[in-house]
């Protein structure tokens, strides 16, 4: 007879295996290597906009150790797809200065060609961001919600049938 720990481990292994298989299949579809095998897949984006300032709990900022600017890390989401990235804002105004993806590309198109300050680049590299030696972030043309103002909250639900 199996112990509860063994059942739990098997369940976790099965969950991980299913998740990895789903992610692999989705990456293959996004790269146009395989066709979508699902009968239907819907991505529904819900956007809530406001004219007043929103208090968004996930927007917690940390201070750079050697500059006055602040940073916030957003995780990757392969369902959208969007890679992990950092938003850098001014400490007083909280206005975004730039956003950079983990691979060193600009997260927003408007940040293309921005030169990251040396001290911030060094610290971002410690976080795993691949800032190039010239500290200039480039752009990958994958536009999602670029036209939206900061006064909005959006999320995407992916429904597979």
mmCIF file of C-alpha atoms in Angstrom:
data_model
loop_
_atom_site.group_PDB
_atom_site.id
_atom_site.type_symbol
_atom_site.label_atom_id
_atom_site.label_comp_id
_atom_site.label_asym_id
_atom_site.label_seq_id
_atom_site.Cartn_x
_atom_site.Cartn_y
_atom_site.Cartn_z
ATOM 1 C CA UNK A 1 0.000 0.000 0.000
ATOM 2 C CA UNK A 2 1.302 3.448 -0.925
ATOM 3 C CA UNK A 3 1.816 6.115 1.665
ATOM 4 C CA UNK A 4 0.069 9.477 1.493
ATOM 5 C CA UNK A 5 3.423 11.057 0.658
ATOM 6 C CA UNK A 6 3.813 8.758 -2.382
ATOM 7 C CA UNK A 7 0.297 9.602 -3.639
ATOM 8 C CA UNK A 8 0.975 13.290 -3.196
ATOM 9 C CA UNK A 9 4.306 13.013 -5.033
ATOM 10 C CA UNK A 10 2.658 11.128 -7.909
ATOM 11 C CA UNK A 11 -0.064 13.781 -8.148
ATOM 12 C CA UNK A 12 2.539 16.563 -8.198
ATOM 13 C CA UNK A 13 4.601 14.734 -10.823
ATOM 14 C CA UNK A 14 1.497 14.245 -12.998
ATOM 15 C CA UNK A 15 0.572 17.943 -12.620
ATOM 16 C CA UNK A 16 4.097 19.028 -13.578
ATOM 17 C CA UNK A 17 4.174 16.628 -16.521
ATOM 18 C CA UNK A 18 0.811 17.881 -17.817
ATOM 19 C CA UNK A 19 1.877 21.511 -17.378
ATOM 20 C CA UNK A 20 5.194 20.937 -19.160
ATOM 21 C CA UNK A 21 3.474 19.078 -21.990
ATOM 22 C CA UNK A 22 0.898 21.870 -22.402
ATOM 23 C CA UNK A 23 3.589 24.560 -22.387
ATOM 24 C CA UNK A 24 5.703 22.619 -24.913
ATOM 25 C CA UNK A 25 2.705 22.169 -27.206
ATOM 26 C CA UNK A 26 1.776 25.868 -26.953
ATOM 27 C CA UNK A 27 5.348 26.959 -27.777
ATOM 28 C CA UNK A 28 5.339 24.647 -30.806
ATOM 29 C CA UNK A 29 2.061 26.225 -31.966
ATOM 30 C CA UNK A 30 3.328 29.783 -31.407
ATOM 31 C CA UNK A 31 6.469 28.984 -33.400
ATOM 32 C CA UNK A 32 4.237 27.572 -36.179
ATOM 33 C CA UNK A 33 6.016 24.217 -35.941
ATOM 34 C CA UNK A 34 2.780 22.337 -35.255
ATOM 35 C CA UNK A 35 -0.870 23.138 -35.817
ATOM 36 C CA UNK A 36 -3.315 23.753 -33.016
ATOM 37 C CA UNK A 37 -4.874 20.399 -32.117
ATOM 38 C CA UNK A 38 -7.606 21.935 -30.008
ATOM 39 C CA UNK A 39 -11.004 22.328 -31.629
ATOM 40 C CA UNK A 40 -11.231 25.878 -30.323
ATOM 41 C CA UNK A 41 -9.048 28.174 -28.247
ATOM 42 C CA UNK A 42 -10.234 31.549 -27.097
ATOM 43 C CA UNK A 43 -8.233 34.320 -25.480
ATOM 44 C CA UNK A 44 -10.453 36.834 -23.731
ATOM 45 C CA UNK A 45 -8.850 40.038 -22.541
ATOM 46 C CA UNK A 46 -10.672 42.014 -19.893
ATOM 47 C CA UNK A 47 -9.626 45.648 -19.520
ATOM 48 C CA UNK A 48 -10.816 47.917 -16.744
ATOM 49 C CA UNK A 49 -10.015 51.589 -17.266
ATOM 50 C CA UNK A 50 -10.343 54.439 -14.815
ATOM 51 C CA UNK A 51 -9.928 58.190 -14.942
ATOM 52 C CA UNK A 52 -8.864 58.198 -11.299
ATOM 53 C CA UNK A 53 -5.665 56.828 -9.843
ATOM 54 C CA UNK A 54 -5.839 53.091 -9.259
ATOM 55 C CA UNK A 55 -4.319 51.385 -6.274
ATOM 56 C CA UNK A 56 -2.855 48.224 -7.754
ATOM 57 C CA UNK A 57 -1.432 45.986 -5.067
ATOM 58 C CA UNK A 58 0.932 44.144 -7.409
ATOM 59 C CA UNK A 59 2.724 47.387 -8.248
ATOM 60 C CA UNK A 60 5.170 47.337 -5.380
ATOM 61 C CA UNK A 61 8.402 49.094 -6.188
ATOM 62 C CA UNK A 62 11.899 48.562 -4.826
ATOM 63 C CA UNK A 63 14.701 51.105 -4.763
ATOM 64 C CA UNK A 64 17.880 50.654 -6.755
ATOM 65 C CA UNK A 65 20.864 50.541 -4.426
ATOM 66 C CA UNK A 66 22.829 53.283 -6.212
ATOM 67 C CA UNK A 67 20.199 55.519 -7.859
ATOM 68 C CA UNK A 68 16.951 57.156 -6.769
ATOM 69 C CA UNK A 69 14.816 55.328 -9.325
ATOM 70 C CA UNK A 70 12.529 52.440 -8.375
ATOM 71 C CA UNK A 71 11.915 49.078 -10.078
ATOM 72 C CA UNK A 72 9.124 46.499 -10.220
ATOM 73 C CA UNK A 73 9.411 43.019 -11.711
ATOM 74 C CA UNK A 74 6.512 41.465 -13.628
ATOM 75 C CA UNK A 75 6.676 37.698 -14.238
ATOM 76 C CA UNK A 76 6.493 35.986 -17.614
ATOM 77 C CA UNK A 77 3.235 34.561 -18.898
ATOM 78 C CA UNK A 78 3.591 32.181 -21.810
ATOM 79 C CA UNK A 79 -0.153 32.103 -22.435
ATOM 80 C CA UNK A 80 -0.202 35.732 -23.603
ATOM 81 C CA UNK A 81 2.923 35.454 -24.433
ATOM 82 C CA UNK A 82 4.963 38.002 -22.492
ATOM 83 C CA UNK A 83 8.370 37.476 -20.956
ATOM 84 C CA UNK A 84 9.451 38.568 -17.491
ATOM 85 C CA UNK A 85 10.380 42.245 -17.377
ATOM 86 C CA UNK A 86 11.235 45.181 -15.134
ATOM 87 C CA UNK A 87 9.468 48.554 -15.004
ATOM 88 C CA UNK A 88 11.657 51.449 -13.863
ATOM 89 C CA UNK A 89 9.961 54.576 -12.493
ATOM 90 C CA UNK A 90 11.076 57.906 -11.048
ATOM 91 C CA UNK A 91 10.994 57.827 -7.250
ATOM 92 C CA UNK A 92 9.013 61.062 -6.801
ATOM 93 C CA UNK A 93 6.547 61.115 -9.687
ATOM 94 C CA UNK A 94 6.187 57.297 -10.092
ATOM 95 C CA UNK A 95 6.153 57.996 -13.830
ATOM 96 C CA UNK A 96 7.638 55.154 -15.874
ATOM 97 C CA UNK A 97 11.057 55.905 -17.349
ATOM 98 C CA UNK A 98 11.538 52.615 -19.207
ATOM 99 C CA UNK A 99 10.692 48.926 -19.123
ATOM 100 C CA UNK A 100 13.103 46.179 -20.115
ATOM 101 C CA UNK A 101 12.553 42.471 -20.813
ATOM 102 C CA UNK A 102 14.783 39.787 -19.300
ATOM 103 C CA UNK A 103 16.524 39.340 -22.664
ATOM 104 C CA UNK A 104 17.516 43.032 -22.740
ATOM 105 C CA UNK A 105 14.908 44.130 -25.288
ATOM 106 C CA UNK A 106 12.530 47.010 -24.701
ATOM 107 C CA UNK A 107 9.258 45.926 -23.135
ATOM 108 C CA UNK A 108 7.418 48.901 -24.645
ATOM 109 C CA UNK A 109 8.104 50.080 -28.185
ATOM 110 C CA UNK A 110 8.626 53.652 -26.952
ATOM 111 C CA UNK A 111 11.689 52.456 -24.979
ATOM 112 C CA UNK A 112 13.546 51.319 -28.104
ATOM 113 C CA UNK A 113 16.988 52.900 -28.151
ATOM 114 C CA UNK A 114 16.893 53.973 -24.488
ATOM 115 C CA UNK A 115 20.305 53.961 -22.827
ATOM 116 C CA UNK A 116 20.075 52.454 -19.366
ATOM 117 C CA UNK A 117 22.147 54.333 -16.747
ATOM 118 C CA UNK A 118 25.318 52.431 -15.850
ATOM 119 C CA UNK A 119 24.491 51.850 -12.175
ATOM 120 C CA UNK A 120 20.997 50.619 -13.005
ATOM 121 C CA UNK A 121 22.322 48.393 -15.810
ATOM 122 C CA UNK A 122 24.793 46.777 -13.422
ATOM 123 C CA UNK A 123 22.078 46.069 -10.871
ATOM 124 C CA UNK A 124 19.623 44.774 -13.496
ATOM 125 C CA UNK A 125 22.324 42.404 -14.749
ATOM 126 C CA UNK A 126 22.556 41.020 -11.191
ATOM 127 C CA UNK A 127 18.812 40.276 -11.427
ATOM 128 C CA UNK A 128 19.455 38.279 -14.613
ATOM 129 C CA UNK A 129 18.483 40.902 -17.213
ATOM 130 C CA UNK A 130 20.751 40.625 -20.262
ATOM 131 C CA UNK A 131 21.565 44.315 -20.689
ATOM 132 C CA UNK A 132 23.990 44.676 -23.640
ATOM 133 C CA UNK A 133 27.444 46.167 -23.113
ATOM 134 C CA UNK A 134 26.413 49.469 -24.735
ATOM 135 C CA UNK A 135 23.397 49.576 -22.315
ATOM 136 C CA UNK A 136 20.993 50.418 -25.167
ATOM 137 C CA UNK A 137 17.794 48.404 -25.114
ATOM 138 C CA UNK A 138 16.340 47.348 -28.435
ATOM 139 C CA UNK A 139 12.841 46.331 -29.381
ATOM 140 C CA UNK A 140 10.995 43.197 -30.417
ATOM 141 C CA UNK A 141 7.775 44.041 -32.268
ATOM 142 C CA UNK A 142 5.281 42.164 -30.127
ATOM 143 C CA UNK A 143 2.657 44.747 -29.237
ATOM 144 C CA UNK A 144 0.103 43.940 -26.584
ATOM 145 C CA UNK A 145 -1.910 46.752 -25.003
ATOM 146 C CA UNK A 146 0.615 49.390 -25.938
ATOM 147 C CA UNK A 147 -2.094 51.990 -26.500
ATOM 148 C CA UNK A 148 -3.494 51.646 -22.990
ATOM 149 C CA UNK A 149 -2.689 54.237 -20.373
ATOM 150 C CA UNK A 150 -1.276 53.339 -16.987
ATOM 151 C CA UNK A 151 -4.735 53.887 -15.486
ATOM 152 C CA UNK A 152 -5.985 50.461 -16.499
ATOM 153 C CA UNK A 153 -5.857 46.909 -15.312
ATOM 154 C CA UNK A 154 -6.095 44.036 -17.743
ATOM 155 C CA UNK A 155 -5.898 40.278 -17.639
ATOM 156 C CA UNK A 156 -6.246 37.518 -20.192
ATOM 157 C CA UNK A 157 -8.182 34.289 -19.830
ATOM 158 C CA UNK A 158 -7.320 31.442 -22.198
ATOM 159 C CA UNK A 159 -10.141 28.949 -22.675
ATOM 160 C CA UNK A 160 -9.431 25.735 -24.537
ATOM 161 C CA UNK A 161 -12.219 23.530 -25.850
#
